[in-house]
CSV table of C-alpha atoms in Angstrom, one decimal:
chain,number,residue,atom,x,y,z
R,1,UNK,CA,114.3,127.2,114.5
R,2,UNK,CA,115.4,124.9,117.1
R,3,UNK,CA,115.7,121.3,116.9
R,4,UNK,CA,114.0,119.6,119.7
R,5,UNK,CA,115.7,116.3,121.2
R,6,UNK,CA,115.3,113.2,119.3
R,7,UNK,CA,115.1,114.4,115.6
R,8,UNK,CA,118.9,114.2,115.0
R,9,UNK,CA,121.2,111.0,115.0
R,10,UNK,CA,123.7,111.3,117.4
R,11,UNK,CA,126.7,111.9,115.4
R,12,UNK,CA,125.1,115.1,114.0
R,13,UNK,CA,124.5,116.2,117.7
R,14,UNK,CA,128.0,115.2,118.8
R,15,UNK,CA,129.6,117.0,115.8
R,16,UNK,CA,127.1,120.0,116.5
R,17,UNK,CA,129.1,120.3,119.7
R,18,UNK,CA,132.6,120.1,118.8
R,19,UNK,CA,131.8,122.5,115.9
R,20,UNK,CA,129.8,125.0,118.0
R,21,UNK,CA,132.6,125.0,120.7
R,22,UNK,CA,135.6,125.3,118.2
R,23,UNK,CA,133.6,128.7,116.8
R,24,UNK,CA,132.7,130.0,120.5
R,25,UNK,CA,136.4,129.5,121.3
R,26,UNK,CA,137.4,131.6,118.2
R,27,UNK,CA,134.6,134.5,119.2
R,28,UNK,CA,135.8,134.5,122.6
R,29,UNK,CA,139.5,135.0,121.1
R,30,UNK,CA,138.7,137.5,119.3
R,31,UNK,CA,136.8,139.4,121.9
R,32,UNK,CA,139.9,139.2,124.3
R,33,UNK,CA,141.7,140.9,121.9
R,34,UNK,CA,139.7,143.7,121.8
R,35,UNK,CA,140.7,146.7,123.8
R,36,UNK,CA,138.6,147.0,126.5
R,37,UNK,CA,136.4,143.4,126.1
R,38,UNK,CA,134.2,143.8,129.2
R,39,UNK,CA,133.1,147.0,128.0
R,40,UNK,CA,130.5,145.2,125.6
R,41,UNK,CA,129.2,142.9,128.2
R,42,UNK,CA,125.9,144.8,129.5
R,43,UNK,CA,124.8,145.3,125.8
R,44,UNK,CA,125.5,141.6,125.0
R,45,UNK,CA,123.9,140.4,128.2
R,46,UNK,CA,120.4,142.6,127.2
R,47,UNK,CA,120.5,141.1,124.2
R,48,UNK,CA,120.7,137.6,125.1
R,49,UNK,CA,118.1,138.7,127.1
R,50,UNK,CA,115.6,140.0,124.2
R,51,UNK,CA,116.8,136.8,122.1
R,52,UNK,CA,115.9,134.9,124.9
R,53,UNK,CA,112.4,136.3,125.1
R,54,UNK,CA,111.7,136.6,121.5
R,55,UNK,CA,111.5,132.6,120.6
R,56,UNK,CA,108.7,132.5,123.6
R,57,UNK,CA,106.6,134.4,121.3
R,58,UNK,CA,105.3,132.9,118.5
R,59,UNK,CA,102.6,134.2,116.3
R,60,UNK,CA,100.5,132.0,113.8
R,61,UNK,CA,101.0,132.2,110.3
R,62,UNK,CA,98.6,129.6,109.3
R,63,UNK,CA,99.3,126.6,109.1
R,64,UNK,CA,102.3,127.2,111.1
R,65,UNK,CA,103.0,129.4,113.6
R,66,UNK,CA,106.2,131.2,113.7
R,67,UNK,CA,108.5,133.2,116.3
R,68,UNK,CA,111.2,135.7,115.6
R,69,UNK,CA,114.7,134.9,115.5
R,70,UNK,CA,117.1,138.0,116.1
R,71,UNK,CA,120.1,136.3,115.2
R,72,UNK,CA,120.7,139.2,112.6
R,73,UNK,CA,120.0,142.1,115.1
R,74,UNK,CA,122.4,140.0,117.6
R,75,UNK,CA,125.3,140.1,114.7
R,76,UNK,CA,124.6,143.4,113.7
R,77,UNK,CA,124.5,144.9,117.8
R,78,UNK,CA,127.2,142.4,118.8
R,79,UNK,CA,129.8,141.4,116.6
R,80,UNK,CA,131.6,138.6,118.2
R,81,UNK,CA,129.5,138.4,121.1
R,82,UNK,CA,126.7,137.2,119.0
R,83,UNK,CA,127.7,133.5,119.2
R,84,UNK,CA,128.3,133.3,122.5
R,85,UNK,CA,125.0,135.3,123.5
R,86,UNK,CA,123.0,133.1,121.2
R,87,UNK,CA,124.6,129.7,122.8
R,88,UNK,CA,123.6,131.3,126.2
R,89,UNK,CA,120.1,132.0,125.1
R,90,UNK,CA,119.6,128.7,123.7
R,91,UNK,CA,120.4,126.4,126.5
R,92,UNK,CA,118.3,128.5,129.0
R,93,UNK,CA,115.3,128.1,126.5
R,94,UNK,CA,116.2,124.6,126.2
R,95,UNK,CA,116.6,123.6,130.0
R,96,UNK,CA,113.8,126.4,131.2
R,97,UNK,CA,111.2,125.8,128.2
R,98,UNK,CA,112.0,122.6,126.4
R,99,UNK,CA,112.4,125.0,123.1
R,100,UNK,CA,115.5,123.2,121.5
R,101,UNK,CA,117.0,120.4,123.5
R,102,UNK,CA,119.9,119.9,125.3
R,103,UNK,CA,121.5,117.3,123.3
R,104,UNK,CA,120.6,119.4,120.2
R,105,UNK,CA,122.6,122.5,121.7
R,106,UNK,CA,125.4,122.6,119.6
R,107,UNK,CA,123.7,122.4,116.5
R,108,UNK,CA,121.3,125.0,117.2
R,109,UNK,CA,123.9,127.5,118.1
R,110,UNK,CA,125.4,127.0,114.9
R,111,UNK,CA,122.2,126.9,113.1
R,112,UNK,CA,121.5,130.1,114.6
R,113,UNK,CA,124.9,131.4,115.4
R,114,UNK,CA,126.6,131.1,112.1
R,115,UNK,CA,124.4,133.4,110.2
R,116,UNK,CA,124.8,135.9,112.9
R,117,UNK,CA,128.1,136.3,112.5
R,118,UNK,CA,127.5,136.1,108.5
R,119,UNK,CA,125.6,139.0,109.2
R,120,UNK,CA,127.8,140.9,111.3
R,121,UNK,CA,130.4,140.5,108.5
R,122,UNK,CA,127.8,142.0,106.0
R,123,UNK,CA,127.4,144.8,108.0
R,124,UNK,CA,131.0,145.6,108.7
R,125,UNK,CA,131.1,146.3,104.8
R,126,UNK,CA,131.0,149.9,105.9
R,127,UNK,CA,133.9,149.7,107.3
R,128,UNK,CA,136.0,149.2,104.1
R,129,UNK,CA,134.6,151.9,102.4
R,130,UNK,CA,134.6,154.9,104.5
R,131,UNK,CA,132.4,157.2,101.1
R,132,UNK,CA,129.6,154.4,101.7
R,133,UNK,CA,129.3,155.5,105.4
R,134,UNK,CA,126.2,157.1,105.1
R,135,UNK,CA,123.3,156.8,107.1
R,136,UNK,CA,121.1,155.1,104.4
R,137,UNK,CA,123.7,152.6,103.2
R,138,UNK,CA,124.2,151.7,107.0
R,139,UNK,CA,120.1,151.1,107.3
R,140,UNK,CA,120.5,149.0,103.8
R,141,UNK,CA,122.9,146.7,105.2
R,142,UNK,CA,121.6,146.4,108.6
R,143,UNK,CA,118.3,145.5,106.7
R,144,UNK,CA,120.4,142.9,104.2
R,145,UNK,CA,122.0,141.6,107.4
R,146,UNK,CA,118.7,141.0,109.3
R,147,UNK,CA,117.3,139.1,106.3
R,148,UNK,CA,120.2,137.2,105.2
R,149,UNK,CA,120.4,135.7,109.1
R,150,UNK,CA,116.9,134.5,108.8
R,151,UNK,CA,117.3,132.9,104.9
R,152,UNK,CA,120.9,131.4,106.1
R,153,UNK,CA,119.2,129.9,109.3
R,154,UNK,CA,116.4,128.7,107.7
R,155,UNK,CA,119.2,126.9,105.0
R,156,UNK,CA,121.0,125.5,107.6
R,157,UNK,CA,117.6,124.1,109.6
R,158,UNK,CA,116.6,122.4,106.0
R,159,UNK,CA,120.0,121.0,105.0
R,160,UNK,CA,120.7,119.4,108.5
R,161,UNK,CA,117.4,118.1,108.7
R,162,UNK,CA,117.4,116.4,105.5
R,163,UNK,CA,120.8,115.1,105.6
R,164,UNK,CA,119.9,113.9,109.2
R,165,UNK,CA,116.7,112.1,108.4
R,166,UNK,CA,116.6,108.4,109.5
R,167,UNK,CA,115.0,105.5,107.2
R,168,UNK,CA,111.8,105.3,108.5
R,169,UNK,CA,110.6,108.5,108.0
R,170,UNK,CA,108.9,109.1,104.6
R,171,UNK,CA,111.4,112.2,102.9
R,172,UNK,CA,109.0,113.5,100.8
R,173,UNK,CA,106.6,114.2,103.2
R,174,UNK,CA,109.2,115.9,105.7
R,175,UNK,CA,110.4,117.8,102.4
R,176,UNK,CA,106.7,119.1,102.1
R,177,UNK,CA,106.1,120.2,105.5
R,178,UNK,CA,109.6,122.1,106.0
R,179,UNK,CA,108.9,123.8,102.3
R,180,UNK,CA,105.8,125.0,104.4
R,181,UNK,CA,107.7,126.1,107.2
R,182,UNK,CA,109.7,128.0,105.0
R,183,UNK,CA,107.0,129.8,103.2
R,184,UNK,CA,105.9,130.7,106.6
R,185,UNK,CA,109.4,132.0,107.4
R,186,UNK,CA,109.7,134.2,104.3
R,187,UNK,CA,107.7,137.3,106.3
R,188,UNK,CA,109.8,136.9,109.1
R,189,UNK,CA,112.7,137.4,106.6
R,190,UNK,CA,111.6,140.4,105.5
R,191,UNK,CA,110.2,141.3,109.3
R,192,UNK,CA,113.5,140.9,110.8
R,193,UNK,CA,115.5,142.6,108.1
R,194,UNK,CA,113.0,145.9,108.8
R,195,UNK,CA,113.4,145.6,112.8
R,196,UNK,CA,117.3,145.3,112.3
R,197,UNK,CA,116.9,148.3,110.4
R,198,UNK,CA,114.6,150.5,112.5
R,199,UNK,CA,116.8,149.4,115.8
R,200,UNK,CA,120.1,150.4,113.9
R,201,UNK,CA,118.7,153.7,112.9
R,202,UNK,CA,117.0,154.3,116.5
R,203,UNK,CA,120.7,153.5,118.1
R,204,UNK,CA,122.5,155.8,115.4
R,205,UNK,CA,120.1,158.6,116.6
R,206,UNK,CA,120.0,158.0,120.1
R,207,UNK,CA,123.4,156.5,120.9
R,208,UNK,CA,125.3,156.2,117.6
R,209,UNK,CA,128.7,155.0,119.7
R,210,UNK,CA,126.9,151.6,119.8
R,211,UNK,CA,126.8,150.9,116.2
R,212,UNK,CA,130.0,152.9,115.1
R,213,UNK,CA,132.3,151.0,117.3
R,214,UNK,CA,131.5,148.1,115.1
Q,1,UNK,CA,84.1,44.0,100.7
Q,2,UNK,CA,87.7,44.3,99.8
Q,3,UNK,CA,86.5,47.4,97.7
Q,4,UNK,CA,84.7,49.0,101.3
Q,5,UNK,CA,87.9,48.7,103.0
Q,6,UNK,CA,90.0,50.3,100.9
Q,7,UNK,CA,87.3,53.0,100.3
Q,8,UNK,CA,86.9,53.7,104.4
Q,9,UNK,CA,90.9,53.8,104.3
Q,10,UNK,CA,91.0,56.1,101.5
Q,11,UNK,CA,88.3,58.4,103.6
Q,12,UNK,CA,90.4,58.2,106.8
Q,13,UNK,CA,93.5,59.0,105.4
Q,14,UNK,CA,92.1,61.9,103.8
Q,15,UNK,CA,90.3,63.5,106.8
Q,16,UNK,CA,93.4,65.4,108.5
Q,17,UNK,CA,94.2,67.1,104.9
Q,18,UNK,CA,90.0,67.8,104.6
Q,19,UNK,CA,90.4,71.3,106.8
Q,20,UNK,CA,92.8,72.5,104.1
Q,21,UNK,CA,91.2,71.2,101.3
Q,22,UNK,CA,87.7,72.9,102.3
Q,23,UNK,CA,89.2,75.8,103.7
Q,24,UNK,CA,88.3,78.5,101.2
Q,25,UNK,CA,85.7,80.6,103.7
Q,26,UNK,CA,87.1,83.9,105.6
Q,27,UNK,CA,86.9,83.9,109.3
Q,28,UNK,CA,86.9,87.3,110.9
Q,29,UNK,CA,87.4,87.2,114.7
Q,30,UNK,CA,86.4,90.6,116.9
Q,31,UNK,CA,87.7,91.2,119.8
Q,32,UNK,CA,88.3,94.0,122.5
Q,33,UNK,CA,92.1,94.8,123.0
Q,34,UNK,CA,93.7,97.7,124.9
Q,35,UNK,CA,95.6,100.2,122.7
Q,36,UNK,CA,97.6,103.3,123.3
Q,37,UNK,CA,96.5,106.9,122.4
Q,38,UNK,CA,98.6,109.7,121.4
Q,39,UNK,CA,98.0,113.2,121.1
Q,40,UNK,CA,100.2,115.4,119.5
Q,41,UNK,CA,100.0,119.1,119.5
Q,42,UNK,CA,102.2,122.5,119.7
Q,43,UNK,CA,102.5,124.4,122.6
Q,44,UNK,CA,99.8,127.1,120.8
Q,45,UNK,CA,97.4,124.4,120.7
Q,46,UNK,CA,97.2,123.7,117.1
Q,47,UNK,CA,97.3,119.6,116.6
Q,48,UNK,CA,100.3,118.7,114.8
Q,49,UNK,CA,98.6,117.2,111.7
Q,50,UNK,CA,99.8,114.5,109.4
Q,51,UNK,CA,102.9,114.6,111.6
Q,52,UNK,CA,105.0,111.1,111.3
Q,53,UNK,CA,105.1,109.1,114.4
Q,54,UNK,CA,107.8,106.5,115.1
Q,55,UNK,CA,106.8,103.7,117.7
Q,56,UNK,CA,109.4,102.2,119.3
Q,57,UNK,CA,109.3,98.8,121.5
Q,58,UNK,CA,110.5,98.0,125.2
Q,59,UNK,CA,113.2,96.0,123.6
Q,60,UNK,CA,115.1,97.7,121.1
Q,61,UNK,CA,114.8,101.7,121.8
Q,62,UNK,CA,116.9,102.1,118.3
Q,63,UNK,CA,114.6,99.9,116.0
Q,64,UNK,CA,111.3,101.1,115.4
Q,65,UNK,CA,108.3,99.0,115.5
Q,66,UNK,CA,105.9,100.8,113.6
Q,67,UNK,CA,105.7,104.2,112.2
Q,68,UNK,CA,102.1,106.2,111.2
Q,69,UNK,CA,100.4,109.5,110.9
Q,70,UNK,CA,98.6,111.8,113.2
Q,71,UNK,CA,95.1,112.5,111.8
Q,72,UNK,CA,94.0,116.0,111.5
Q,73,UNK,CA,93.9,116.4,115.1
Q,74,UNK,CA,97.0,115.2,115.7
Q,75,UNK,CA,96.0,111.8,117.3
Q,76,UNK,CA,97.9,108.6,116.5
Q,77,UNK,CA,96.5,105.2,117.9
Q,78,UNK,CA,98.1,102.1,118.0
Q,79,UNK,CA,97.6,98.3,119.7
Q,80,UNK,CA,100.8,97.0,121.3
Q,81,UNK,CA,101.1,93.3,121.9
Q,82,UNK,CA,99.6,92.1,124.8
Q,83,UNK,CA,103.0,90.4,126.4
Q,84,UNK,CA,105.3,93.7,125.3
Q,85,UNK,CA,105.3,95.1,128.7
Q,86,UNK,CA,107.7,97.4,129.7
Q,87,UNK,CA,108.9,101.6,128.4
Q,88,UNK,CA,107.5,102.3,125.1
Q,89,UNK,CA,108.3,105.5,123.2
Q,90,UNK,CA,106.6,107.3,120.7
Q,91,UNK,CA,108.1,109.9,118.7
Q,92,UNK,CA,106.2,112.2,116.8
Q,93,UNK,CA,108.2,114.6,114.2
Q,94,UNK,CA,107.0,117.4,111.6
Q,95,UNK,CA,109.4,119.8,109.7
Q,96,UNK,CA,112.2,119.7,112.8
Q,97,UNK,CA,109.4,120.2,115.4
Q,98,UNK,CA,108.2,117.5,117.3
Q,99,UNK,CA,108.8,115.5,120.4
Q,100,UNK,CA,109.2,112.0,122.1
Q,101,UNK,CA,107.1,110.8,125.3
Q,102,UNK,CA,107.8,107.5,127.1
Q,103,UNK,CA,104.6,105.5,128.2
Q,104,UNK,CA,105.2,102.5,130.6
Q,105,UNK,CA,103.0,99.7,129.4
Q,106,UNK,CA,102.6,96.8,132.4
Q,107,UNK,CA,100.0,94.8,133.4
Q,108,UNK,CA,97.7,97.3,133.4
Q,109,UNK,CA,97.4,96.9,129.8
Q,110,UNK,CA,96.7,93.5,130.2
Q,111,UNK,CA,93.6,93.7,132.4
Q,112,UNK,CA,92.0,95.9,130.3
Q,113,UNK,CA,91.9,99.0,132.4
Q,114,UNK,CA,93.1,102.1,130.8
Q,115,UNK,CA,96.9,102.8,130.6
Q,116,UNK,CA,98.9,105.0,132.5
Q,117,UNK,CA,99.1,108.7,130.9
Q,118,UNK,CA,102.4,109.9,130.2
Q,119,UNK,CA,103.4,113.7,128.4
Q,120,UNK,CA,106.4,114.8,127.0
Q,121,UNK,CA,108.6,117.2,129.5
Q,122,UNK,CA,107.2,120.2,127.6
Q,123,UNK,CA,104.1,119.6,128.8
Q,124,UNK,CA,102.6,120.7,132.7
Q,125,UNK,CA,103.9,124.1,133.0
Q,126,UNK,CA,101.3,126.9,133.4
Q,127,UNK,CA,101.5,130.2,131.5
Q,128,UNK,CA,101.9,131.7,134.7
Q,129,UNK,CA,105.0,129.6,135.5
Q,130,UNK,CA,106.7,130.4,132.3
Q,131,UNK,CA,105.9,134.0,133.2
Q,132,UNK,CA,108.1,134.1,135.8
Q,133,UNK,CA,110.7,131.7,134.7
Q,134,UNK,CA,111.2,134.1,131.8
Q,135,UNK,CA,111.1,137.0,134.1
Q,136,UNK,CA,114.0,135.3,136.1
Q,137,UNK,CA,115.9,134.8,133.4
Q,138,UNK,CA,115.7,138.6,132.1
Q,139,UNK,CA,116.5,139.7,135.5
Q,140,UNK,CA,119.4,138.0,135.6
Q,141,UNK,CA,120.7,139.7,132.2
Q,142,UNK,CA,119.3,142.9,133.4
Q,143,UNK,CA,121.5,142.5,136.7
Q,144,UNK,CA,124.5,141.6,134.7
Q,145,UNK,CA,124.1,144.6,132.2
Q,146,UNK,CA,124.0,146.9,135.3
Q,147,UNK,CA,126.8,145.2,137.2
Q,148,UNK,CA,129.1,145.5,133.7
Q,149,UNK,CA,127.8,148.8,133.1
Q,150,UNK,CA,128.5,150.3,136.9
Q,151,UNK,CA,132.2,148.5,136.6
Q,152,UNK,CA,132.5,150.6,133.5
Q,153,UNK,CA,131.8,153.9,135.3
Q,154,UNK,CA,133.9,153.3,138.4
Q,155,UNK,CA,136.7,152.5,136.2
Q,156,UNK,CA,136.4,155.4,134.2
Q,157,UNK,CA,136.0,158.1,137.4
Q,158,UNK,CA,139.0,156.7,138.8
C-alpha cells in the first residue's frame, strides 16, 4: 500500500505534496485548539512506532504478500494526531527501508491518512448519541473504523494508480494485477477491524480515559 | 551481329537489378551479442512474475524505448543497440509495486565482457541491519513518548 518512486507521473506527486501539506496543517490547527495539545504526544509517538514497524512485517497471501496498515487504528486512537503520525512514519519507512518513496510521500500520506481521519470521524459517531455509548457499540464502531480505513486506502490506492497510468503500460494487465492485490487485502481489512476492536476493548478496560477523551 | 550486341547490352542493363529480381530467398544470420539481464523480486524473495518492464535509453529518459513482461521467475532480458553507451534505466512495476534500476552501459558491453551489475536502492541491506535500523527508530519514538510523559507528570506535580 506504499507507492514507490517512479510509478506516478510528476504532477500527481507534486499535487500529493500540496494536498498532504494542507491536510497536515489543518490537523495541526485542530490539535493546537485542544486544551492540552501536548498531552497526547506520548501516545502519538508510540503509535507512530507501531505504524512504522507494522509495514515491515509482511505475511504471504499467495500470490502476493501483504502487511498491516494500521491507519484505522491510528485514526481511532489518535484522532487528529493520526495524519501527522502517518506522515512521519511514512517518511522514515521511505528513507530507511525504501518502502514507498520520498517523491510519493505526499500521495502515500493521503492514501493512508485520509482513511485514518475518516475512521476517526466514524468512531466519533459515539459522541453524537449518548444513548449508544455502550461497550458493545463502541467495539462495533472500532471494528468498522478499522475495516473502513483499509477499504478506503485500497480504493484510493487503486484509483490513483489507474488515473496515473502511463500510456506505455498495459492497462488491462495492471488492472488484473490490482484486482489480485485487492482480493489479498480483503482478509487484512477484516483482520484490522478485529485488531482495532480488540485494542479499543483492551484500552476501555485498562485505561478508559484514552478512549473516552476522543 | 547487331542482334548479339543488343542482347549483351540488355543483359548488362539487367545486371544491377538482377539481385532484386532473383531475391526471394530468406537469409538468417546469427551473431553473439551482449544483452542486459534484469531480475525483479519482492523483498520477501518472491519473483515479480508477469510484471511490466519499461526500458529507457540514455538519450531520452522520459520516452520508453521498449516494454515487455518478466517471465515466471521475474526475469527480463533485452539487447541494447551496440552504440548506445550511457545510463539505461529499467523500471519494473506490478500493481503499484515496483522499482527502478539504472544500468551504466559503456565500452565494456561492446567488447563482449559481462556488463556492470546494478541494483535498485532497496537491495543490499542485510536483515540484521534492517533490524537495528528499525530498533533505532522505535527507540527514538519511545524516547519521545517518555520525554513528553515526564513533562506531563512534572506539570501535574507543580
